[in-house]
XYZ file of C-alpha atoms in Angstrom:
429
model
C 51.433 37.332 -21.155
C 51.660 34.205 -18.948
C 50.348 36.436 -16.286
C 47.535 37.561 -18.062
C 46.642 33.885 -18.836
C 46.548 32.731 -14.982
C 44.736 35.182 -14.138
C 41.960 35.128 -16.984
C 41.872 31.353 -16.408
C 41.306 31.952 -12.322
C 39.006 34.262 -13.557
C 37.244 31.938 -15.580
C 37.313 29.316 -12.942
C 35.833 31.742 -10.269
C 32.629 32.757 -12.796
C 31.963 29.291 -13.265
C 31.771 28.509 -9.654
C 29.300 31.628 -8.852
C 27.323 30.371 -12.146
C 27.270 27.300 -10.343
C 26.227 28.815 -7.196
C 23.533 30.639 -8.572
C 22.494 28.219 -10.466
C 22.229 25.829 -7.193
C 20.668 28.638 -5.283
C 17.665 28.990 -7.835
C 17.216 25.395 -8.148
C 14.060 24.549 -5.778
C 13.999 21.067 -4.599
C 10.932 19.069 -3.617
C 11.606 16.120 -1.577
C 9.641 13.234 -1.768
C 9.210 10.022 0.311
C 7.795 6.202 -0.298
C 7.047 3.074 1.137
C 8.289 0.726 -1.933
C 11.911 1.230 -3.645
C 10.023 -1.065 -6.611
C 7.372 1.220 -7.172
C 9.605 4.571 -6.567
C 11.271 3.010 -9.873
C 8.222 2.748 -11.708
C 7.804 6.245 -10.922
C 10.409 7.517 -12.076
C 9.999 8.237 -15.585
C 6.966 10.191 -14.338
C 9.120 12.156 -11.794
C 11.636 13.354 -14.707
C 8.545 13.783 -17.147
C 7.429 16.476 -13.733
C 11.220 18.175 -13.570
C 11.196 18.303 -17.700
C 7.564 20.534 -17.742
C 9.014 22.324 -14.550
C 12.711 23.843 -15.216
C 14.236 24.460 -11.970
C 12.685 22.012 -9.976
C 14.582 19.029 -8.977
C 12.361 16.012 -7.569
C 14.600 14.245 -4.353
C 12.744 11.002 -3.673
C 14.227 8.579 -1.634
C 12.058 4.831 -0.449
C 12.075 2.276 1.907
C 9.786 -0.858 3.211
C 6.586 0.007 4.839
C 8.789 -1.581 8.434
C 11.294 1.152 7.928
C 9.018 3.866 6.341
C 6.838 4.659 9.303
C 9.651 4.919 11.744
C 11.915 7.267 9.613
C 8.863 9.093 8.635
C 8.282 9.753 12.335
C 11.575 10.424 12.901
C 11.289 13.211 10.950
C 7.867 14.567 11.850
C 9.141 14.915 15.504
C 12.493 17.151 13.898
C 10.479 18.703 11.960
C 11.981 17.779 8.641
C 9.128 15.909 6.892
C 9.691 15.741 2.908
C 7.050 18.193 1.256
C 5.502 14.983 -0.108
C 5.150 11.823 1.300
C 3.112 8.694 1.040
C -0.086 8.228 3.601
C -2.121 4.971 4.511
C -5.324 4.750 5.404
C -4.759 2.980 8.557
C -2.530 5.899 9.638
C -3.921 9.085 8.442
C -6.472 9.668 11.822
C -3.586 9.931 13.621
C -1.455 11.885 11.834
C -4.174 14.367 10.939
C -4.774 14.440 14.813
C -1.331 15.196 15.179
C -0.715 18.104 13.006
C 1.666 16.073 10.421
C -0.456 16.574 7.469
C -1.567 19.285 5.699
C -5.141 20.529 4.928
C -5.566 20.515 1.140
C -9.041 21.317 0.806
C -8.768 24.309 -1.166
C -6.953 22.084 -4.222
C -8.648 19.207 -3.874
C -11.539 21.760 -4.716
C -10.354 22.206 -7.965
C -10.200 19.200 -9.511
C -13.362 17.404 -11.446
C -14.537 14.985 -9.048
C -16.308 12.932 -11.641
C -12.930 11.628 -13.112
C -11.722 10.439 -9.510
C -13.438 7.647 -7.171
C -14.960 9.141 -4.973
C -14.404 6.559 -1.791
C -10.501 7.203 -2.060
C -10.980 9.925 -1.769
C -13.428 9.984 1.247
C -11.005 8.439 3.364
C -8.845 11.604 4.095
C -11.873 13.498 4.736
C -11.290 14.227 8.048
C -12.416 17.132 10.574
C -14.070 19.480 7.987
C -10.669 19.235 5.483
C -9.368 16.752 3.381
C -5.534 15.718 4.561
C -4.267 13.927 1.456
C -4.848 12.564 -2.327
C -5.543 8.762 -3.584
C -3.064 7.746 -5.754
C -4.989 4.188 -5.860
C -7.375 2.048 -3.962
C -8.272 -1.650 -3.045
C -11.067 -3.268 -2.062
C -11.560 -7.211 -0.354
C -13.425 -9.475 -3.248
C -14.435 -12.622 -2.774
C -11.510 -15.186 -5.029
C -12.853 -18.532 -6.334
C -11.438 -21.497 -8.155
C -13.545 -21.698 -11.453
C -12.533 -25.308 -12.532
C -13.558 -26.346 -9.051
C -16.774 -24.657 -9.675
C -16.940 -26.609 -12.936
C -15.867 -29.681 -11.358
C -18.424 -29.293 -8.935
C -21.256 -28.282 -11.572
C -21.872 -24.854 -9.530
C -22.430 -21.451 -11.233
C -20.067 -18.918 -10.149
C -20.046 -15.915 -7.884
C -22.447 -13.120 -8.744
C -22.787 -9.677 -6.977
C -26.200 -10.475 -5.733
C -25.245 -13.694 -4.069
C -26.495 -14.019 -0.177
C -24.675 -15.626 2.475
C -26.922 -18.755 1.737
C -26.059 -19.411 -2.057
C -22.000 -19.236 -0.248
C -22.546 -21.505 1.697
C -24.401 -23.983 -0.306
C -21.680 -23.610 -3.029
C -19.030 -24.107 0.377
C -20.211 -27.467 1.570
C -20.434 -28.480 -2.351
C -16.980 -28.124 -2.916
C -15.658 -29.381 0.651
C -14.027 -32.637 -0.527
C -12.562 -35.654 1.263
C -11.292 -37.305 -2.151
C -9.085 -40.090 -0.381
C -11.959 -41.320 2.397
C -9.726 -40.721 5.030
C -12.295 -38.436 7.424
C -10.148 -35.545 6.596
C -11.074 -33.161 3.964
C -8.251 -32.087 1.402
C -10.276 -29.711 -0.285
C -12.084 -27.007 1.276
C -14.914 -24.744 -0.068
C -13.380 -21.723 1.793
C -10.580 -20.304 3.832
C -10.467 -17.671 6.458
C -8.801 -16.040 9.744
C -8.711 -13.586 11.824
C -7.490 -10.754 9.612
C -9.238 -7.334 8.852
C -9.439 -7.818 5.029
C -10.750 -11.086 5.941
C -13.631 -10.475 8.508
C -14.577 -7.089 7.940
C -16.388 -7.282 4.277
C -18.633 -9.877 5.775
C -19.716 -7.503 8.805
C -19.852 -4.833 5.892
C -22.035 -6.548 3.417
C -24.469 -7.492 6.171
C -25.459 -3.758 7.042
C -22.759 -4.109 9.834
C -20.719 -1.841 11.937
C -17.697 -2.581 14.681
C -17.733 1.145 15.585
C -20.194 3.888 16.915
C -21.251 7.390 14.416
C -18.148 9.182 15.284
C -15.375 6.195 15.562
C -13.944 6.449 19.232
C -15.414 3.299 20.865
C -16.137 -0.424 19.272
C -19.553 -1.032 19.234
C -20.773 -3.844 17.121
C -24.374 -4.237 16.291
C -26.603 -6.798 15.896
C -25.616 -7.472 12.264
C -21.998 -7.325 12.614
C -22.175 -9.917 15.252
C -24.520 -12.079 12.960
C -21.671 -12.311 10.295
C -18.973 -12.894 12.357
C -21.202 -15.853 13.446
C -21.165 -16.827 10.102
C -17.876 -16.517 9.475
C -16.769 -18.550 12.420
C -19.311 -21.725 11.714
C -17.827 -21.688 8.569
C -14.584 -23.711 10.584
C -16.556 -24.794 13.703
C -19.997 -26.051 12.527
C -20.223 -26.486 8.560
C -16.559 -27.931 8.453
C -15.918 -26.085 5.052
C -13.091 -23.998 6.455
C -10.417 -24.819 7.943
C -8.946 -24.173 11.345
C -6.290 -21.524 11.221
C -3.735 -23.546 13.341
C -4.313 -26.668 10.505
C -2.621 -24.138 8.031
C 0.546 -23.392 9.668
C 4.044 -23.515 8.051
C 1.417 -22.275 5.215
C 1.775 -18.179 4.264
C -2.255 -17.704 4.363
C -2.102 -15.715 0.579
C -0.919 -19.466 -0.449
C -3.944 -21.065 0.525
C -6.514 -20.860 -2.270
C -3.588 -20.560 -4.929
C -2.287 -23.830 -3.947
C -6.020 -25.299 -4.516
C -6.229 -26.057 -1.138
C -9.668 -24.148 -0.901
C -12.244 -23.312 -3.876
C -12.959 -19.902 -1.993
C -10.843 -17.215 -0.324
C -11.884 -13.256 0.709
C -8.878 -11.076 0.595
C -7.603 -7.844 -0.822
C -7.887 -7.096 -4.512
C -4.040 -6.480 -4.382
C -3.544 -10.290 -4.067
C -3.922 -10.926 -7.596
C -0.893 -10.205 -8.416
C 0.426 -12.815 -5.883
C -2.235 -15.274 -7.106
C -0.849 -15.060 -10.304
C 2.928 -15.430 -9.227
C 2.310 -18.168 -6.646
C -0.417 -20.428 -9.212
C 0.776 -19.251 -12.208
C -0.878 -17.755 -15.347
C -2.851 -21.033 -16.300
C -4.627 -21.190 -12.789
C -7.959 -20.066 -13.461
C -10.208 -18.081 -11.213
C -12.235 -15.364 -11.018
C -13.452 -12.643 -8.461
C -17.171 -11.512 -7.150
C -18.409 -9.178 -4.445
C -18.815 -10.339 -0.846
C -22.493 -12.255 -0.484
C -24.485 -9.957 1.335
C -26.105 -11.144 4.847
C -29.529 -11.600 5.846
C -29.481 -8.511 7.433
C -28.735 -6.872 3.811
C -30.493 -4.227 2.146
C -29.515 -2.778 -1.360
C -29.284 0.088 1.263
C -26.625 -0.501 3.660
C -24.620 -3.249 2.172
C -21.934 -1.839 1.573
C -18.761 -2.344 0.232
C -14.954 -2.073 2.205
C -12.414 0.188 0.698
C -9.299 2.116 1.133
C -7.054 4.071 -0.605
C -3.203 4.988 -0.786
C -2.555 8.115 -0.743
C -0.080 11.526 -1.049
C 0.283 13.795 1.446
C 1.657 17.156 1.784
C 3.779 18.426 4.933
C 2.485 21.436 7.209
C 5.653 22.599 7.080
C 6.555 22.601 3.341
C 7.557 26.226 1.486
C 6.874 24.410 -1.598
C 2.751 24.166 -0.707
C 1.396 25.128 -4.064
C 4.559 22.750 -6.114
C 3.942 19.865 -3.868
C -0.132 19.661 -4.994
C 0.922 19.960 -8.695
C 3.149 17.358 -8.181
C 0.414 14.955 -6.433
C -1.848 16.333 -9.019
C 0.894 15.018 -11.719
C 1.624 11.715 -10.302
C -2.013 10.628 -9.913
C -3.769 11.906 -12.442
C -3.792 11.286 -16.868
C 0.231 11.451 -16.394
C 0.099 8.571 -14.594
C 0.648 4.816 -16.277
C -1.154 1.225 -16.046
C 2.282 0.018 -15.953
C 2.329 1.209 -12.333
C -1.126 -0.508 -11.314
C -0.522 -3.923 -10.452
C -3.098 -6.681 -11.023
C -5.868 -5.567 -8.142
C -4.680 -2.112 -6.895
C -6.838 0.600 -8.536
C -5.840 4.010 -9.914
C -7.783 6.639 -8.369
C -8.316 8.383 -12.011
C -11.255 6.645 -13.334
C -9.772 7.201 -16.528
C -6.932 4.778 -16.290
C -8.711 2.522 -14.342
C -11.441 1.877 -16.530
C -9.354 1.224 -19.600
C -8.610 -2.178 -21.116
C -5.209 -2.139 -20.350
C -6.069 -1.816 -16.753
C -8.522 -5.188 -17.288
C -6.211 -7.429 -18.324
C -8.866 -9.241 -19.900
C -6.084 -11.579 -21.543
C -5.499 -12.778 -17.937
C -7.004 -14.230 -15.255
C -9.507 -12.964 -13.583
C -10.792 -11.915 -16.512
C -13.772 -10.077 -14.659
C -11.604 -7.009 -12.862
C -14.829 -4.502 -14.116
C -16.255 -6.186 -10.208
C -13.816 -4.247 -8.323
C -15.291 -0.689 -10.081
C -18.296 -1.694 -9.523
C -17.305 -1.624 -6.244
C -15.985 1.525 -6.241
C -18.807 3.259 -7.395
C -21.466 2.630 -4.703
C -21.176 3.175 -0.795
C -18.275 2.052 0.394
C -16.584 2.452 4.162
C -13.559 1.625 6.164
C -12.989 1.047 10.292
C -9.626 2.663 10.120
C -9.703 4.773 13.465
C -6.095 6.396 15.275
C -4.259 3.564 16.752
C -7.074 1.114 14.400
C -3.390 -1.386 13.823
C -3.161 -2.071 17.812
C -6.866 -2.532 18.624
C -7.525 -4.737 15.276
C -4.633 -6.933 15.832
C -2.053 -5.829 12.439
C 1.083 -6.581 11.523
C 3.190 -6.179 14.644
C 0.126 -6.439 16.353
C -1.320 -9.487 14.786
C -1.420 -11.996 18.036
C -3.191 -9.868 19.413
C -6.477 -7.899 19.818
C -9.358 -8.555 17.125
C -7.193 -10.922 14.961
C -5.960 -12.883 17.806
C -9.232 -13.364 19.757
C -11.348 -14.075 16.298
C -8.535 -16.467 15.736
C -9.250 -18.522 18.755
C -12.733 -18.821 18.319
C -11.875 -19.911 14.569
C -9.888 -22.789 16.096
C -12.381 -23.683 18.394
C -10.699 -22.538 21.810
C -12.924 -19.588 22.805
C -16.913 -18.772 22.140
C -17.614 -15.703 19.664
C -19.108 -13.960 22.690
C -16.251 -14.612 24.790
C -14.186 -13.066 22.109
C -16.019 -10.542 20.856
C -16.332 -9.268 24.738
C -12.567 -9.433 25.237
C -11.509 -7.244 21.562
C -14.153 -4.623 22.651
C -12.657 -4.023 26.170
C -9.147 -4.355 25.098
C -9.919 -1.784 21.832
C -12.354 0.569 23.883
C -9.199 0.795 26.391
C -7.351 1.715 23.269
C -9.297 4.236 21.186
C -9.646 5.434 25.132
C -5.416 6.186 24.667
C -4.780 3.907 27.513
């Protein structure tokens, strides 16, 4: 009898392995790959609300910082072991797409109702007759301002139709030098060299830095007139400050810190306006002034989305889109939207909760606005080393609009040197 027992029991143990072995072997798993461990955990309700309407399927995501993403993530492109899902930027997806890392969705994108999505995110991974990922959200540069310093100053706000005149009247207005000492301690604006900074300027003037098809710099006469703008705003009106008179400073601190009534970044940055000032700081947000080169026509506005991907070499082609479809679309939350990053579902985007209108800015509705008409990028393969980003930030555009900002080099001196040094590297040299 005690024989019969070890063996039934060995039995027993044995079925319940090769249940467990089937049960592994029908289990398909969909790997899946970020750039922020804080947002992956916002996510993951989502993900488990995706494995609960999908038996069988098991969701492996795994994150890391942006620094550490893009390595790994090439890493595993070159083995040949790219999760079926990953995250894509719009600074980066030219040259993955040129590359082969990315997979041609056109035939879902088809499929969905374009209506409920904005269509600028989406534009951006149009590329070479297909369309090589999915918005999950988009930003957009707005132009920040201090409203009690407006008040202070008796000046009406920000509007959408203001030109680069009514700026820079409102500029020298609230340049202060409250102590007498020759040295202002409140500026009407702040700027440098950076993309998100200079770019909406050459935009909103009927600009371009690049020629029809994106593979040499070529600015025209209108981009150069706003960066000539831009750059008198330090050098000749004195309502900016030099760049170099802000170090030790982290430039999204400036205009929180009330250091200047005026700022033009990314409409991500509200969140850290809000953290750095605090909820009581009050300001509000308008659309770049358009140039004097401006028509309703080609002012435009400067956009960009984050995106999903899905890899070439994925088995799991037709799971991985309803996945993307899953995580960007009505199953998504406002929860995982913070302050200025837009979902790419209009939906979500244009609901109350996404507003905020108990907090400042109270006026988010500007960044849809901007959304909905023409918008554009300059993202181009290798766009981080001839724009001067991250890594790359002492360097190229950045660096040489920088110097003329501080008052070391002319704009055409500069402007000569970033179009040889980025024609040299859209050229792959």
């Amino acid at each position: 009898m005690k024989k019969l027992l070890k063996i039934f029991a060995a039995l027993s143990v044995s079925s319940a392995i090769l249940v467990g072995q089937v049960l592994a072997q029908s289990e398909t798993v969909l790997k899946y790959m970020a750039w922020s461990d804080s947002e992956l955990e916002l996510e993951q309700p989502m993900i488990a609300a995706f494995e609960a309407a999908n038996p069988g399927v098991k969701v492996e995501s795994s994150a890391m910082p942006p620094k550490d993403y893009w390595p790994r993530l090439s890493a595993l492109a070159a083995a040949g072991d790219l999760p079926d899902v990953f995250w894509m930027s719009s600074g980066f997806i030219q040259s993955w797409q040129a590359d082969g890392q990315i997979d041609n969705i056109a035939d879902k994108v088809s499929g969905i109702k374009e209506a409920e999505w904005y269509g600028g995110a989406i534009s951006v991974a149009r590329l070479a007759g297909g369309v090589y990922s999915f918005p999950k959200n988009w930003v957009a540069p707005v132009l920040y301002y201090n409203t009690k310093m407006f008040d202070a100053a008796g000046l009406e706000y920000p509007n959408s139709n203001w030109r680069y005149d009514d700026f820079l009247k409102a500029a020298k207005a609230l340049t202060l030098d409250t102590n007498n000492d020759g040295t202002s301690d409140q500026y009407g604006y702040w700027v440098y060299g950076r993309y998100a900074h200079i770019e909406p300027w050459v935009f909103r003037n009927g600009g371009r830095l690049l020629n029809a098809d994106r593979t040499k710099l070529e600015p025209n006469a209108a981009a150069l007139e706003a960066l000539q703008f831009v750059t008198d705003l330090a050098n000749i009106h004195e309502v900016a400050p030099k760049p170099e008179m802000m170090d030790g400073i982290r430039q999204q601190d400036v205009f929180p810190m009330g250091m200047a009534a005026m700022w033009v970044d990314g409409s991500w940055n509200i969140d850290g306006v809000r953290k750095t000032a605090g909820p009581d700081f009050s300001f509000g947000i308008s659309q770049i002034p358009m140039g004097p080169s401006a028509s309703k026509g080609n002012a435009v506005g400067y956009a960009w989305s984050d995106m999903m991907s899905v890899a070439p070499t994925s088995k799991q082609r037709d799971l991985s889109w309803k996945f993307i479809e899953h995580m960007t679309g009505p199953g998504n939350k406002v929860e995982n939207f913070g302050g200025g990053k837009v979902p790419a579902y209009r939906p979500i985007a244009e609901s109350e909760a996404w507003l905020e209108r108990d907090q400042y800015p109270k006026n988010k509705e500007v960044i849809l606005e901007i959304g909905l008409g023409q918008t554009t990028t300059s993202f181009t393969p290798n766009w981080s080393k001839w724009r001067g980003y991250a890594a790359s930030a002492g360097g190229g555009m950045n660096g040489e609009l920088d110097e003329v900002l501080n008052g070391r080099k002319s704009l055409q001196d500069a402007v000569d040197a970033f179009v040889e040094y980025g024609n040299s590297v859209l050229a792959g040299n």
